[in-house]
Amino acid sequence: MEAATPLYHFISSHQPFTQKQPRRYSTNFGLINVAETLPETSPSTSPSPLSSSQFDYEKEFHSLNSVRAMHAKMIKLSRERDSKRNMQSFISAYLEFGDFQSAAVLFFVGFAENYLYWNSFLEEFSYFGGNPCEILEVFSELHSKGVNFNTEILAFVLKICSKLRDTWLGLEVHACLIKKCFNLDVYTQCALMNFYGRCCGTERANKVFKEALIHDSLLWNEAILVNLRDEKWAEGLQMFCEMQALHVKANGLTISKVLQACGKLGALDEGKQIHGYVIRYELESNILIRTALINMYVKNDKIKIARVVFDLTDNRNLPCWNSIISGYIALGYLDHAWELFNEMITSNIKPDIITWNCLLSGHFLHGSHREVLAILRRMQSAGYQPNRNSITSVLQAVTELGYLNHGKEIHCHVIRNGLDYDLHVATSLVDMYVKNDDLTSAQAVFDCMTNRNICAWNSLISGYSCKGHFEKASNLLNQMKEEGIKPDIVTYNSMVSGYSASSCIKEALGMIRRIKSCGMSPNVISWTSLISGCSQQGYFREAFEFLIQMQDEGIKVNSVTISSLLQACAGLSLLDIGKEIHCLCIRNNFIGDVYVSTALIDMYSKCGNLENAQKVFQRLEYKTLASWNSMITGFAIYGLSTEAISVFDRMREANVQPDAITFIALLSSCKHSGLLDKGWKYFDHMKTDFGVIPTIEHYSCMVDLLGRAGYLDEALDFIQSMPMEPNAAVWGALLTSCRIHGNVELGEIAAEYLFKLEPYNAANYALMMNLYALSNRWKDVDRTRDKMEAMGVKIGPVWSWVQVNQRIHIFSTAGKTHQEEGEIYFELYKLISEMKKLGYIPDTKCVCQDIAEVEKEKVLLAHTEKLAITYGLIRTTSPAPIRVINNTRICSDCHTVAKYMSLLRRREIFLKDGVRFHHFKDGKCSCCDFW
DNA sequence: ATTTGCGTGC
């Protein structure tokens, strides 16, 4: 094809065309009265009289120049009007040889007969690669030269304006139309409505509809479509109903779009009525309507009806298959979706990128993140190129899985295929790097983005903020403002969340105030971020205070808030408040939320109510990995290893793949029960049978397990054989075991590492002092205490609390003494003397002070858990169990005393310490004295 | 379509 040289170059060649003109709407065709301006020059080939037959022209159409030559001949002989078909041939020829302007000029000045012809012109124009913009340019130019167009041409131009969103020209065309005639025909009115709907808003289009004198079916259909295109679902549906009342017939496109509206609005009844209409007017064979019906039923949660419609469709095309497959996927029936997918393949329908993307995003949304990667591989090996949507889903899955390396590979693919210029892909990349803790790469991708949307900014800001880089986050916030992007509630919430996660409660509250000063209202997410931050950092009381503030401001809690609050209840063992929240969950239908139910299981087990934890667990219809894990953990912290293992077995029967946390729970249940062999078994099998690679947490569990069982040397060997550097938890486990078994030598080795790794952790010094005291090595006790004091480390307060009559009573080594202390000690002495009659001997080994035995007994009596239990005994009545929480690890003397108390006063005592649970009943403890 | 808040362990 030759380079396009516009028609006027040839016909106006006597006028030198030197200046390059700016393209849009300002080209200068010397076109008007073409025949008159044409110079009287003879073409080089001798002009023979042309026949009127079109074929004579077409025979000569070998190149653009030959087309022009023929055109010139035709004009010269003034045979333009001879045949409209001749004109068509020339237009087609110009299009074929790529001279789109000449084609458009001929189209406008030549003739324009009917709508059908225009559409085929537009089709042909685009088919040969012409940009419809050029049609508008030619029209504009002719219009400015004063050419008068008929209304049909104007309507045609209006259609293109509408398509190209050329509001200015469209309004100009409307002005021409008004000048021409007052009563526009239906087609023109439709074009006008279409234009206003797309370019000036639905309201203007509706005005055109209202002002129209006659509302025929074409106009009704267009009016409804205009509203639905603008996602005015309710308005569109309403108009459809009005149209029905007037017995105006709807066309297939309108019906399919109205069905879409029924889906969006959840208007099942209306949807069914339209289904009835479809059957009555025998429109069922229309595949567009069929597909819309399937979608409508899917959106209204009626997948079974959708399936019936699908099954009854015999001319299923690809969109139809895609609809039913995406329906199953949206509702989470991934297996059904695959079944249909395979069925589709056997019916010789090839999936398209939409099908694949639907599978990708569906598996991501339903948490099957690994499958997303498998589907990607499958589609690639089937020869499909992932597009921006595919990449976005895959990146999200990779982000969730934490597969940074996979993410980088996808980044490479993105770069190779030039997709990095796509806004959404780039945003997903930023987010992938942010969530995988690679802020440097996130920043690099961000810096390369030529235009950034608010999501990209927010993603990066949240990355810096959550990692505690508040300065960088604030700088970005200011920078985005400078670049003219207004921070939204998400931006501020990211800051709130970051501050809350770093215990910067004041700053987080400041952000909430800033949201208000910007004229926005802090929403449920802002408050929940603050509350969950408090719950996770141990500021449980503050969590409840902010809950009250939030409710005062009229913000209602949602399931996420509830999960955070339950965490606070679990942390404080606030069983009664936890139960209140459980009621709230039932009232507000939060029970079905997997996060809430998991948090409930955790709350009940940490508040000492294992039965309720089990009940919640059993009633869970859909058990997630986390819910199985928290139930196993629940049994584990009670030392109920048999039960924990049986939950694990049931989990495997349910085909749920265990993860690292499952094995930590299992190993710790073995640890709490001294099941060394079982522990080894799980440790060995977790990698070989389940593909879960042991982390340092698993190793430290094993050290604990070995050590507590008395295999201290083996524990040390095990530490030395570890594939990673042992951390403080590992050495801490060894030191704890050494203290239990009184092994000073090994303990000193562990302590040496610990003092290096955690020089400011008072618990380590306390453990070592305790170990020395057991062996009566008082000088070493003093030396360790001096070392600790030299480091400026202080042993924090030890506290226990018990709830009596809706109030929490705290007994602390640091705080004020309890006002009823006298009464408490009176009862405690009484109990001790009763116990002594039954054979109780105070276990003074727990006291690491070099003082007389009698003094040691006094120290033991002051242990906070004893005071808390005693207070519970005197201020509550049987059979209410007593629940005591302690923030350290219960000593063996308190353990013995609690057993006697449960026997003497016939009370169940639940005691939660920093490590696990003890349930005392009838003089026995659930831990069987192994803890 | 892309961005903010939630559960399981140590």
mmCIF file of C-alpha atoms in Angstrom, chain A residues 60 71 241 273 302 464 539 549 586 653 823:
data_model
loop_
_atom_site.group_PDB
_atom_site.id
_atom_site.type_symbol
_atom_site.label_atom_id
_atom_site.label_comp_id
_atom_site.label_asym_id
_atom_site.label_seq_id
_atom_site.Cartn_x
_atom_site.Cartn_y
_atom_site.Cartn_z
ATOM 1 C CA GLU A 60 -7.855 0.562 -13.308
ATOM 2 C CA HIS A 71 -11.352 9.907 -10.009
ATOM 3 C CA CYS A 241 -41.517 -1.530 33.812
ATOM 4 C CA GLN A 273 -40.909 -11.826 35.476
ATOM 5 C CA LYS A 302 -29.765 -19.120 42.265
ATOM 6 C CA TYR A 464 6.420 2.187 55.151
ATOM 7 C CA TYR A 539 -3.097 -2.710 75.481
ATOM 8 C CA GLN A 549 -15.360 6.009 71.692
ATOM 9 C CA ILE A 586 -25.118 -14.327 67.296
ATOM 10 C CA GLU A 653 -9.484 -36.976 57.190
ATOM 11 C CA GLU A 823 -9.085 -11.085 105.380
#
